[in-house]
XYZ file of C-alpha atoms in Angstrom:
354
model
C 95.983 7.487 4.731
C 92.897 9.641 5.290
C 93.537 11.114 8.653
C 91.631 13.683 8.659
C 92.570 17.810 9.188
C 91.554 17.864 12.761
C 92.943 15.226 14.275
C 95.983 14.271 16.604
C 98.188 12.058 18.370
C 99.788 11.331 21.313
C 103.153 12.337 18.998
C 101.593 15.873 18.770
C 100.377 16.396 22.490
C 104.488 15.660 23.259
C 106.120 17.551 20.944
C 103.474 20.579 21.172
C 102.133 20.981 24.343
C 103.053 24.222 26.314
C 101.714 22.142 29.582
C 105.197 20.345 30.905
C 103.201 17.900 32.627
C 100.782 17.118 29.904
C 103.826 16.670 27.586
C 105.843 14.221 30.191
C 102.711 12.207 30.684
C 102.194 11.775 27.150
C 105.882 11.212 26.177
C 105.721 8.813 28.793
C 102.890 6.954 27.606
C 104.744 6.877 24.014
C 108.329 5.848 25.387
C 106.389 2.890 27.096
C 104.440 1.878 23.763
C 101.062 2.221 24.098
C 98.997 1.794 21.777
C 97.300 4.973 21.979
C 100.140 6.166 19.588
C 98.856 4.912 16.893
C 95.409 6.157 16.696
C 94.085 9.545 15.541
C 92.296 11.338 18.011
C 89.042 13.529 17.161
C 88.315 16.257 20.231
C 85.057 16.570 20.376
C 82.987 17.212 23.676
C 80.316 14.471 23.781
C 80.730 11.150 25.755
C 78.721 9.986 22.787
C 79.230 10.043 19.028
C 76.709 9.006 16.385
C 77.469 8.191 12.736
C 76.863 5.788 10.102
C 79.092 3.251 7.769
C 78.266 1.649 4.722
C 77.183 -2.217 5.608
C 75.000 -2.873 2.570
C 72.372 -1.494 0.699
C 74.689 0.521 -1.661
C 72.337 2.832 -4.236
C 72.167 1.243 -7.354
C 73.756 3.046 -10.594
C 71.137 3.286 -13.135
C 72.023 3.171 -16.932
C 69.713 4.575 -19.657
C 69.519 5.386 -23.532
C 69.862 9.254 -24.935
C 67.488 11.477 -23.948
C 66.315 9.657 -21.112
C 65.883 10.927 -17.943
C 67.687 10.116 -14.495
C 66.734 8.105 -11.842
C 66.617 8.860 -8.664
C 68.814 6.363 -6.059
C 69.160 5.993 -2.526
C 71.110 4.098 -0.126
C 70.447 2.932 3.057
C 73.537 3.493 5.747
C 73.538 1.487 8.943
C 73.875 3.720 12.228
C 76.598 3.416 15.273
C 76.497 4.789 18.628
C 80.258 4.706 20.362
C 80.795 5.507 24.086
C 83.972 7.337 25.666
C 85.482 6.095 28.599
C 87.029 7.524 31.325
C 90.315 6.990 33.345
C 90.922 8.445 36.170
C 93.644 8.580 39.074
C 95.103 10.421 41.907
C 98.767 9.690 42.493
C 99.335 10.620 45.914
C 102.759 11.378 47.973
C 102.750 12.500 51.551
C 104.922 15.801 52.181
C 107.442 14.556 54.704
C 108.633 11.730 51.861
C 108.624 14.563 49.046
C 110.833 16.975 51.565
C 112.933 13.918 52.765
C 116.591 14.903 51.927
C 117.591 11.469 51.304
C 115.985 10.597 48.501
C 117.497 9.296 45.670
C 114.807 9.967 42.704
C 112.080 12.443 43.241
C 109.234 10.661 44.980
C 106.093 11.886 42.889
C 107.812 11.637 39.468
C 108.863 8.318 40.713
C 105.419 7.422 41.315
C 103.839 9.186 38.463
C 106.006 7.113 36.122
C 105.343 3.906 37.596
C 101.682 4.498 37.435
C 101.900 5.612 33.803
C 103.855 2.422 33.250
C 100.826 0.405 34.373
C 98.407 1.886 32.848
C 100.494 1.680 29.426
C 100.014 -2.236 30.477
C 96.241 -1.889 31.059
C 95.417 0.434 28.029
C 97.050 -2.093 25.734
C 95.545 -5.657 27.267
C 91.874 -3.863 27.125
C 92.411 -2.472 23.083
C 93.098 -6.184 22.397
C 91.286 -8.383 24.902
C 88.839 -6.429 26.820
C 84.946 -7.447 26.676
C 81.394 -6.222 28.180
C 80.318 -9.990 27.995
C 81.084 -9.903 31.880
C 84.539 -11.396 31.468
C 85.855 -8.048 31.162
C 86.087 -4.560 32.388
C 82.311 -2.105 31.514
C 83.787 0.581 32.236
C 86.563 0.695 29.678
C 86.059 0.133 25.874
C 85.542 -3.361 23.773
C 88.499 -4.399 22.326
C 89.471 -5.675 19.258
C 88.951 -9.752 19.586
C 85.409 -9.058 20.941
C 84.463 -6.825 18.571
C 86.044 -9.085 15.665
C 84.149 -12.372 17.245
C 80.798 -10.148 17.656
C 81.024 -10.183 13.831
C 79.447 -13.466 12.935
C 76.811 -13.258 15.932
C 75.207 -9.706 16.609
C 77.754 -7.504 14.664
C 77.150 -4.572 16.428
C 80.483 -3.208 15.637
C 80.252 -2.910 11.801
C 83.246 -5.868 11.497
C 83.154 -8.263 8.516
C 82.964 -11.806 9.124
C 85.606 -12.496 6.744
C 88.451 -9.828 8.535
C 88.473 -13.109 11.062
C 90.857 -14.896 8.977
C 92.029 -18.701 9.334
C 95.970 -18.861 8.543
C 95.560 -22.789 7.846
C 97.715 -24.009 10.971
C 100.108 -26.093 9.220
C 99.792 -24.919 6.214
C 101.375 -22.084 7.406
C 103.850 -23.510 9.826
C 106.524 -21.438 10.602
C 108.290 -23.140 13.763
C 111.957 -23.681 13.670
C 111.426 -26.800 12.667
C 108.489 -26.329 10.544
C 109.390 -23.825 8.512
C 109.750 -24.189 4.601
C 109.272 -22.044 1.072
C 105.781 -22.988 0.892
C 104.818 -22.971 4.572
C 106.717 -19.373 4.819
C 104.659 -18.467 1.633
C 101.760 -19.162 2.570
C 101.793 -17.226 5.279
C 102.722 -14.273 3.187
C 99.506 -14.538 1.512
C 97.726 -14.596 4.283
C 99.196 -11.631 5.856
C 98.804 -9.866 2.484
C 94.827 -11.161 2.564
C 94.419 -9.904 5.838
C 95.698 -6.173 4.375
C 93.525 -6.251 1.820
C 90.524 -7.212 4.638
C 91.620 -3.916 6.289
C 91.223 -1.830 2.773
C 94.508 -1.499 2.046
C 96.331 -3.802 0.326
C 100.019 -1.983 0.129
C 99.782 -1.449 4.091
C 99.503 1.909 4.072
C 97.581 3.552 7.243
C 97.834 -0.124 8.837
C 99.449 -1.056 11.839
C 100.274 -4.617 11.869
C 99.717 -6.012 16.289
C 102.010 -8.860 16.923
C 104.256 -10.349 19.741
C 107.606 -10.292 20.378
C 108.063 -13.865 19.620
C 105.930 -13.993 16.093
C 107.581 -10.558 15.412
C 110.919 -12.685 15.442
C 109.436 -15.040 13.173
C 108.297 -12.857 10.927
C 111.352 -11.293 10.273
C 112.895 -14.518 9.719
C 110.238 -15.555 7.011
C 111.042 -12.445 5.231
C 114.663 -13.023 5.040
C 114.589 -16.629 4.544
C 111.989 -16.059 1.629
C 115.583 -14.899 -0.181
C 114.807 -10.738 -0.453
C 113.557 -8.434 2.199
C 110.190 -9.358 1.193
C 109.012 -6.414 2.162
C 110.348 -5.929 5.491
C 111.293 -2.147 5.252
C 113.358 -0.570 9.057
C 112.938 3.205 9.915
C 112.934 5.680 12.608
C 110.345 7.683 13.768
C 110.413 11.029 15.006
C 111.890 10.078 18.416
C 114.551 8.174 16.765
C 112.977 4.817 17.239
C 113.407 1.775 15.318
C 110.196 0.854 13.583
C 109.873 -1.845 11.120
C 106.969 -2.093 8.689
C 105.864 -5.238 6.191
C 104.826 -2.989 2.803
C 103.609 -0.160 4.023
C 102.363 -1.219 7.599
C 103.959 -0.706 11.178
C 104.803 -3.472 12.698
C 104.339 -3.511 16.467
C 104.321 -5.538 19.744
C 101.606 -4.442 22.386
C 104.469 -6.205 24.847
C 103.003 -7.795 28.061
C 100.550 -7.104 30.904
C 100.587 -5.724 34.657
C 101.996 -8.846 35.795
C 105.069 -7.339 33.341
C 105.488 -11.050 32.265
C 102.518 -12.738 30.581
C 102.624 -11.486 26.554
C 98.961 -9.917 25.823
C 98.967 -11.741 22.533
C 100.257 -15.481 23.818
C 102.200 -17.504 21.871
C 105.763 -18.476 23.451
C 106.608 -21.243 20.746
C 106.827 -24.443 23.465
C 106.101 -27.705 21.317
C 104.705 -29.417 23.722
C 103.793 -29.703 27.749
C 102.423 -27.417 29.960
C 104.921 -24.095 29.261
C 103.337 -24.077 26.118
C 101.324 -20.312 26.552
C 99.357 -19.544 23.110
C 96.702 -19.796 20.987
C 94.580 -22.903 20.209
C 93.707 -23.663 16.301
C 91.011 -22.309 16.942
C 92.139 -18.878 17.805
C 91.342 -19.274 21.965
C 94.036 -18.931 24.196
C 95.033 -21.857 26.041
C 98.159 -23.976 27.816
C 99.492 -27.170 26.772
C 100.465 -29.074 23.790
C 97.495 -27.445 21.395
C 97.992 -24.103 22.227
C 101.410 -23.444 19.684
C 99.416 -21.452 17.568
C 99.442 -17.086 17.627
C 97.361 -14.375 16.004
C 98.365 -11.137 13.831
C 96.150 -8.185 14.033
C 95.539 -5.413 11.878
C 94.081 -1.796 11.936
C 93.149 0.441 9.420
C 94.073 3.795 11.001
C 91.774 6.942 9.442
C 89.133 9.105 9.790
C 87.214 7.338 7.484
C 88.185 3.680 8.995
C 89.308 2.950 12.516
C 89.951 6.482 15.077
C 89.300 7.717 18.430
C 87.854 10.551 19.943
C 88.587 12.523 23.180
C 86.552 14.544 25.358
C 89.612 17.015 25.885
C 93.052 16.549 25.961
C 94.755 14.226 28.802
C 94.350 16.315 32.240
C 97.545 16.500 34.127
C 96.763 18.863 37.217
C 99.005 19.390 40.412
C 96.382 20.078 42.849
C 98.660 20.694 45.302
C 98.940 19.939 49.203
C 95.435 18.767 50.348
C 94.106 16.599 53.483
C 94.866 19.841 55.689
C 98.570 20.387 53.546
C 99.351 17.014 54.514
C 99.123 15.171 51.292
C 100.748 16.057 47.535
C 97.857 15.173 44.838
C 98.443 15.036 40.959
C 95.319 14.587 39.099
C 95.046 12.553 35.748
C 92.216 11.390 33.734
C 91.172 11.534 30.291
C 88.069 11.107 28.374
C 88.514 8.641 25.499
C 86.239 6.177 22.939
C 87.006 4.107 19.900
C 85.342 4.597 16.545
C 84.913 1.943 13.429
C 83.684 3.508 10.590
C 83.725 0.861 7.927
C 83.685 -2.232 7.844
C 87.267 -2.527 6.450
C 88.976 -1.475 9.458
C 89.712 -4.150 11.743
C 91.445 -7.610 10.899
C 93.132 -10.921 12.595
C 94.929 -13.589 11.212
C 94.804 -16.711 13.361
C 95.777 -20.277 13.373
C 99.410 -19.447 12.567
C 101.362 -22.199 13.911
C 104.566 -21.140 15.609
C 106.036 -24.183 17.598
């Protein structure tokens, strides 16, 4: 896993930081699972970067007999532009509830933790789901499905048609009641075809996006296949579980701001209208069709799928303001997304699940 010398990680901001309210925010944003964990962060002070990825047009080796000269070659790289985005947010208290002696939890950590909670919520919906087709939010980045469905259109975002893989529906049936050898198989394959998509075939660098439901499922498959099957459990550095297929994390981005609706649907109903999921065709939808649910994967690295930040998170306490009538505590952050090849990015779809 290239990562690359000078990046880091939410991990690192929380175990390193001098700052004790950069390091809450960003253990915080950790102990609620966001997805910002995962990705390597470049600091570098531009709300624009520029570079270029491989799409084609590879030079050409030359071969010749003794004594021959060289050729010269060339290839022709395709160029990206990426944009930060900023967040931004005053949590505000007013003094008389912060010097109240009956409170029971203090009343801007209270606050600053339930705001921190939501925007966990938020970051996570927009990696996977967010768009600039007017759907979505401009001001934050594109996720992952748009940039994945941009691939067989425009492809502005350097993705592969082919990462947008088809898991055959019922060929790959692994419902309670669907479930078999070859059905569970076949969605091994898959899931190994949509590592290789990514660039790495044993998992490594890759964090496999799933939800809590097809998570479940997954496990199951591995188990009922007759072997672990690959299904390795660990801990992290903060003693958390993690559980990886190969060499890739497994994870669940978990739900929205409504804290209820699962940002990758798929609730395994057979039929009617509490059926939440995916259609066939990879669209999310209610009813009888939509029993279907997507895995995503990304190809962590320097050299694949990263981030960049302007700076670090800002956590400021600016104080008493409004006159010394108001308590203010300043966050925002400076923040893009970067593909750099076109093996970074992947989905499985079309896995049936109920």
């Amino acid at each position: 896993m290239a990562i690359g010398a000078g990046t880091v990680t939410l991990a690192d901001y929380a175990l390193m930081s001098n700052q004790p309210l950069v390091q809450a925010v960003t253990m915080s944003l950790i102990d609620y699972g966001n997805v910002i964990q995962d990705i390597p962060l470049v600091e570098k002070q531009s709300l624009q970067v520029n570079g270029v990825r491989w799409e084609g047009n590879l030079p050409t080796p030359n071969w010749v007999a003794l004594n021959t000269e060289g050729t010269s070659v060339h290839g022709q790289p395709t160029p990206y532009q990426e944009q930060a985005y900023i967040v931004r947010n005053y949590v505000d208290v007013d003094k008389f509830i912060v010097l109240d002696q009956n409170q029971i939890v203090e009343p801007r950590a209270a606050q600053t933790a339930a705001y921190l909670k939501g925007l966990t919520y938020d970051i996570n919906f927009k990696f996977f789901k967010n768009a600039h087709d007017g759907t979505g939010d401009a001001n934050a980045p594109v996720g992952l499905r748009a940039r994945l469905d941009d691939a067989a259109s425009a492809n502005k975002f350097g993705v592969r048609p082919e990462n947008k893989i088809d898991a055959g529906g019922a060929a790959a049936d692994i419902s309670q009641a669907g479930l078999t050898a070859k059905t569970g198989g076949a969605l091994l394959e898959m899931l190994d075809l949509l590592l290789s998509s990514v660039g790495s075939a044993d998992g490594s660098g890759v964090v496999l996006y799933m939800n809590d439901y097809l998570k479940r499922r997954l496990n199951f498959v591995l188990r009922f296949m007759g072997t672990s099957g690959g299904l390795d459990i660990t801990q992290d550095q903060f003693n958390r579980t993690i559980q990886s297929y190969k060499g890739a994390v497994i994870r669940d981005p978990g739900v929205k701001a409504d804290q209820s609706t699962r940002i990758l649907a798929g609730n395994a109903i057979a039929a009617g209208s509490g059926s939440v999921g995916e259609t066939a065709a990879g669209v999310d939808s209610t009813g009888a069709s939509a029993n279907f649910a997507s895995i995503y994967a990304v190809n962590y690295s320097t050299d694949h799928f990263f981030g960049w930040q302007f700076a670090p998170p800002n956590v400021q306490d600016l104080g008493l303001i409004y006159n010394g009538a108001i308590y203010r505590t300043l966050i925002d952050w400076a923040v893009g997304l970067v593909n750099a090849s076109t093996r970074s990015i992947g989905r499985l779809y079309d896995i049936k699940i109920g």
